[in-house]
Amino acid sequence: MPRVSQSHLDARRRQILDGALRCFTRRGFHTSSMQDVLTEIGLSAGAVYRYFSGKEEIIQAIAEEMLRDFAARMTAYVEQDDVPAFEEFVRQLPAVSAHVTGNPETAGMLLQVWSEAPRSPGLSAAAKSGFEEIVAVLTKVVVVYQDRGELSRDVAAEDCARVIISVMQGYVLQRAIFRTGEMESFQAAFAALVRTAPPLS
Amino acid sequence: MPRVSQSHLDARRRQILDGALRCFTRRGFHTSSMQDVLTEIGLSAGAVYRYFSGKEEIIQAIAEEMLRDFAARMTAYVEQDDVPAFEEFVRQLPAVSAHVTGNPETAGMLLQVWSEAPRSPGLSAAAKSGFEEIVAVLTKVVVVYQDRGELSRDVAAEDCARVIISVMQGYVLQRAIFRTGEMESFQAAFAALVRTAPPLS
C-alpha cells in the first residue's frame, strides 16, 4: 500500500469540506443527498467515507471550523497591543464574522447546525464547545473594556459577552430566514445603542 | 347534522394547540408522531384533522399565536400613558416574553419553527409576518425613546428595533441549545451595556 503524506490527507479533507459547504449552502443541508455532495466534491464515495461517516460528520466539521475560526479572530483581536475603543470593536464585528454572516446561505448553515444540535450529540458537543470558547474570549474582551472604564463594571463580564454573542446570533437568524440586509447598519445600531461610559481619568 | 357553536369550536382548537404544545415541548417536534400528539390531546384523529391538516399546520398555529401574543404585549406596552425609562423597558423584556423564553422547551419550539421555516412556505410566512409585526411595534417603542432623548437619534429606529429583537432571539437560541440560565441576568447585562443618554432638557 502506498504511503500517503499528511499534506495530501489535509488537502483531500479541505476539498471535501469546501465542496460540501458549496453544496449545502446552495441546496440546503436537508435537501442535499450524499450523492449531491459527492458530485460537488468530485470524489468517489470511497474516498470521502475514508474521512467522514456521512453528512452529519461533515456538517459537524464545517461548524467546528466556522466557530474555531471566529474564536481565533477574536483571540487575535484581544491580544493586540492597542485594542480599539468598544464602539469600534462593535463596528468591526461584521468583518470578523463575515465568513458566517456574509450571506444568507452560510448564515443558514449555522442555523441548520443549531437546529440539529438538540437531536445530535456530536453537533451539540461541537456547538457547545464553540460557544463556550467564544464566550471565554469575548469575556476577556469585555474585561479589557471594563478595566478601561468603557463598559460598566456593575455587570458580570460573562453576561455581557453572552449578550454581544446574542446580537450576532440574532443577526444570523434574521439573515438566514428573513434575508435582511448587510450586517453593517445593524451593528452600527448596536454601537449607537451601547452608549459607552466616559473613560476613567 | 347537529349545529356546533363557535365557542365549542374555539374550545376544541384550544385543546388541540395546548396538548400539541405540551407534547412538542416534552418530546420535541421531530420525534413526536401524530399519534403521540393525539394521545396527549385526548381526541380522535378525525376530530383533530377537522381543524389541522397535520403536525406542520399545528406548529404553524402555535408559532403564530406565540408571536401574536408577544406583539400584543408590546403594543400594550407602547400605548401606556406613561412609558417607563428605556433601561426599565429592557429589564421588563423577560416578563413580556416569558411565554417563550421561560424554559428551554418553549424556546426549543421557536428554534424548531425558525429551522423549519426555510423549507416550509406556511411556516416561513408565519415567522416573517410575526417578525415584521414585532419589528413595527418595537420601532414605535424606539421612536418614543428617541423623542424623549433616551436613545440616540443617529440611527434608524427600525435598525435599533432589530437589534433589540436579535438579543431576544440569541437568548432563545442559547436557552434552547446550551440550557443557559434565566433571562433576568442576561437582560440586566443588556440594560447595563445600553448606557442611556441623559434626557433632553
Tab-separated table of C-alpha atoms in Angstrom, chain B:
chain	number	residue	atom	x	y	z
B	1	MET	CA	-76.057	17.127	11.407
B	2	PRO	CA	-76.097	18.940	14.740
B	3	ARG	CA	-75.158	22.635	14.807
B	4	VAL	CA	-71.868	23.284	16.587
B	5	SER	CA	-71.393	26.584	18.411
B	6	GLN	CA	-68.399	28.858	17.774
B	7	SER	CA	-67.386	28.614	21.425
B	8	HIS	CA	-67.308	24.828	21.128
B	9	LEU	CA	-65.086	25.095	18.016
B	10	ASP	CA	-62.808	27.566	19.786
B	11	ALA	CA	-62.505	25.343	22.849
B	12	ARG	CA	-61.614	22.308	20.705
B	13	ARG	CA	-58.976	24.316	18.821
B	14	ARG	CA	-57.533	25.484	22.147
B	15	GLN	CA	-57.483	21.892	23.454
B	16	ILE	CA	-55.567	20.766	20.346
B	17	LEU	CA	-52.986	23.551	20.466
B	18	ASP	CA	-52.379	23.212	24.221
B	19	GLY	CA	-51.992	19.439	24.018
B	20	ALA	CA	-49.706	19.618	20.984
B	21	LEU	CA	-47.507	22.244	22.671
B	22	ARG	CA	-47.182	20.014	25.756
B	23	CYS	CA	-46.253	17.084	23.514
B	24	PHE	CA	-43.755	19.030	21.330
B	25	THR	CA	-42.029	20.699	24.279
B	26	ARG	CA	-41.655	17.368	26.113
B	27	ARG	CA	-40.705	15.114	23.180
B	28	GLY	CA	-39.516	17.564	20.531
B	29	PHE	CA	-41.324	18.393	17.314
B	30	HIS	CA	-39.448	15.924	15.084
B	31	THR	CA	-39.609	12.995	17.468
B	32	SER	CA	-43.346	13.416	18.179
B	33	SER	CA	-45.515	11.281	15.926
B	34	MET	CA	-49.055	12.409	15.122
B	35	GLN	CA	-50.191	9.520	17.366
B	36	ASP	CA	-48.165	10.973	20.276
B	37	VAL	CA	-49.876	14.314	19.683
B	38	LEU	CA	-53.353	12.736	19.560
B	39	THR	CA	-52.724	10.796	22.772
B	40	GLU	CA	-51.661	13.963	24.575
B	41	ILE	CA	-54.660	15.923	23.257
B	42	GLY	CA	-57.101	13.143	24.087
B	43	LEU	CA	-59.090	13.457	20.840
B	44	SER	CA	-59.551	11.157	17.874
B	45	ALA	CA	-57.671	11.696	14.610
B	46	GLY	CA	-60.935	12.624	12.907
B	47	ALA	CA	-61.658	15.353	15.441
B	48	VAL	CA	-58.162	16.856	15.096
B	49	TYR	CA	-57.941	16.675	11.280
B	50	ARG	CA	-61.129	18.714	11.127
B	51	TYR	CA	-59.026	21.639	12.383
B	52	PHE	CA	-55.486	20.962	11.149
B	53	SER	CA	-54.036	19.006	8.235
B	54	GLY	CA	-51.153	17.714	10.353
B	55	LYS	CA	-48.194	18.464	12.611
B	56	GLU	CA	-46.890	21.266	10.425
B	57	GLU	CA	-50.163	23.203	10.455
B	58	ILE	CA	-50.359	22.762	14.220
B	59	ILE	CA	-46.832	24.058	14.821
B	60	GLN	CA	-47.586	26.954	12.474
B	61	ALA	CA	-50.669	27.882	14.518
B	62	ILE	CA	-48.655	27.642	17.761
B	63	ALA	CA	-45.909	29.866	16.327
B	64	GLU	CA	-48.427	32.427	15.047
B	65	GLU	CA	-50.045	32.547	18.467
B	66	MET	CA	-46.678	32.943	20.289
B	67	LEU	CA	-45.595	35.783	18.016
B	68	ARG	CA	-49.012	37.498	18.011
B	69	ASP	CA	-49.116	37.301	21.800
B	70	PHE	CA	-45.680	38.881	22.015
B	71	ALA	CA	-46.651	41.669	19.571
B	72	ALA	CA	-49.861	42.338	21.542
B	73	ARG	CA	-47.926	42.676	24.825
B	74	MET	CA	-45.513	45.069	23.121
B	75	THR	CA	-48.383	47.124	21.674
B	76	ALA	CA	-49.993	47.392	25.110
B	77	TYR	CA	-46.601	48.482	26.469
B	78	VAL	CA	-46.089	51.295	23.948
B	79	GLU	CA	-49.690	52.516	24.331
B	80	GLN	CA	-49.328	53.102	28.079
B	81	ASP	CA	-49.823	56.717	29.165
B	82	ASP	CA	-46.516	56.672	30.972
B	83	VAL	CA	-43.916	54.547	29.177
B	84	PRO	CA	-41.112	53.633	31.637
B	85	ALA	CA	-37.461	54.558	31.030
B	86	PHE	CA	-35.624	52.566	28.376
B	87	GLU	CA	-33.486	50.713	30.902
B	88	GLU	CA	-36.666	49.650	32.698
B	89	PHE	CA	-38.151	48.537	29.371
B	90	VAL	CA	-35.163	46.257	28.747
B	91	ARG	CA	-35.486	44.851	32.268
B	92	GLN	CA	-39.156	44.045	31.614
B	93	LEU	CA	-38.484	42.042	28.441
B	94	PRO	CA	-38.060	38.724	30.343
B	95	ALA	CA	-41.566	39.076	31.780
B	96	VAL	CA	-43.042	40.169	28.436
B	97	SER	CA	-41.522	37.184	26.631
B	98	ALA	CA	-41.765	34.612	29.441
B	99	HIS	CA	-44.313	32.526	27.491
B	100	VAL	CA	-41.490	31.761	25.018
B	101	THR	CA	-38.242	32.237	26.913
B	102	GLY	CA	-39.365	30.907	30.299
B	103	ASN	CA	-37.979	27.409	29.766
B	104	PRO	CA	-35.676	25.579	27.334
B	105	GLU	CA	-38.613	23.595	25.883
B	106	THR	CA	-40.725	26.507	24.621
B	107	ALA	CA	-37.510	28.222	23.470
B	108	GLY	CA	-36.732	24.994	21.591
B	109	MET	CA	-40.169	25.138	19.926
B	110	LEU	CA	-39.373	28.558	18.481
B	111	LEU	CA	-35.980	27.277	17.319
B	112	GLN	CA	-37.845	24.434	15.554
B	113	VAL	CA	-40.058	26.963	13.801
B	114	TRP	CA	-37.056	29.013	12.655
B	115	SER	CA	-35.188	25.988	11.363
B	116	GLU	CA	-38.221	24.604	9.503
B	117	ALA	CA	-39.121	27.992	8.014
B	118	PRO	CA	-36.657	27.913	5.083
B	119	ARG	CA	-38.237	24.640	3.896
B	120	SER	CA	-41.903	25.421	4.656
B	121	PRO	CA	-43.738	28.246	2.869
B	122	GLY	CA	-46.500	28.284	5.528
B	123	LEU	CA	-44.104	28.474	8.470
B	124	SER	CA	-41.913	30.942	6.641
B	125	ALA	CA	-44.891	33.262	6.039
B	126	ALA	CA	-45.987	32.939	9.679
B	127	ALA	CA	-42.473	33.615	11.015
B	128	LYS	CA	-41.976	36.524	8.610
B	129	SER	CA	-45.261	38.266	9.376
B	130	GLY	CA	-44.735	37.752	13.122
B	131	PHE	CA	-41.221	39.153	12.857
B	132	GLU	CA	-42.361	42.155	10.835
B	133	GLU	CA	-45.202	42.917	13.219
B	134	ILE	CA	-42.802	42.835	16.188
B	135	VAL	CA	-40.261	44.994	14.312
B	136	ALA	CA	-43.046	47.525	13.599
B	137	VAL	CA	-44.206	47.680	17.228
B	138	LEU	CA	-40.648	47.853	18.620
B	139	THR	CA	-39.799	50.592	16.114
B	140	LYS	CA	-42.608	52.662	17.707
B	141	VAL	CA	-41.117	51.945	21.138
B	142	VAL	CA	-37.685	53.105	19.936
B	143	VAL	CA	-39.171	56.317	18.447
B	144	VAL	CA	-40.743	57.113	21.849
B	145	TYR	CA	-37.299	56.777	23.447
B	146	GLN	CA	-35.621	58.785	20.699
B	147	ASP	CA	-38.211	61.561	21.130
B	148	ARG	CA	-37.555	61.557	24.878
B	149	GLY	CA	-33.797	61.713	24.281
B	150	GLU	CA	-33.191	58.330	25.890
B	151	LEU	CA	-31.880	56.733	22.720
B	152	SER	CA	-29.632	58.177	20.044
B	153	ARG	CA	-31.346	59.701	17.017
B	154	ASP	CA	-28.232	58.996	14.940
B	155	VAL	CA	-29.523	55.598	13.980
B	156	ALA	CA	-32.627	54.334	12.184
B	157	ALA	CA	-35.297	53.338	14.727
B	158	GLU	CA	-36.006	50.166	12.770
B	159	ASP	CA	-32.363	49.045	12.971
B	160	CYS	CA	-32.454	49.587	16.748
B	161	ALA	CA	-35.642	47.530	16.913
B	162	ARG	CA	-33.980	44.688	15.006
B	163	VAL	CA	-31.011	44.728	17.394
B	164	ILE	CA	-33.321	44.552	20.440
B	165	ILE	CA	-35.097	41.604	18.818
B	166	SER	CA	-31.763	39.938	17.998
B	167	VAL	CA	-30.831	39.969	21.675
B	168	MET	CA	-34.030	38.078	22.467
B	169	GLN	CA	-33.561	35.699	19.541
B	170	GLY	CA	-29.991	34.984	20.648
B	171	TYR	CA	-31.219	34.362	24.171
B	172	VAL	CA	-33.859	31.917	22.910
B	173	LEU	CA	-31.150	30.076	20.997
B	174	GLN	CA	-28.728	29.905	23.929
B	175	ARG	CA	-31.541	28.789	26.227
B	176	ALA	CA	-32.738	26.085	23.830
B	177	ILE	CA	-29.325	24.678	22.887
B	178	PHE	CA	-26.977	25.410	25.746
B	179	ARG	CA	-29.597	25.437	28.507
B	180	THR	CA	-28.182	28.683	29.841
B	181	GLY	CA	-29.725	30.452	32.842
B	182	GLU	CA	-32.717	32.687	33.390
B	183	MET	CA	-33.238	35.724	31.176
B	184	GLU	CA	-33.056	38.238	34.056
B	185	SER	CA	-29.257	38.452	34.466
B	186	PHE	CA	-28.888	38.341	30.690
B	187	GLN	CA	-31.210	41.306	30.119
B	188	ALA	CA	-29.641	43.117	33.088
B	189	ALA	CA	-26.336	42.851	31.202
B	190	PHE	CA	-28.038	44.234	28.071
B	191	ALA	CA	-29.502	47.093	30.124
B	192	ALA	CA	-26.033	47.819	31.574
B	193	LEU	CA	-24.473	47.724	28.107
B	194	VAL	CA	-27.046	50.217	26.870
B	195	ARG	CA	-25.970	53.371	28.666
B	196	THR	CA	-28.894	55.697	28.143
B	197	ALA	CA	-28.174	59.266	27.117
B	198	PRO	CA	-29.383	61.985	29.502
B	199	PRO	CA	-32.976	63.151	28.808
B	200	LEU	CA	-33.447	66.277	26.686
B	201	SER	CA	-33.861	69.278	28.965
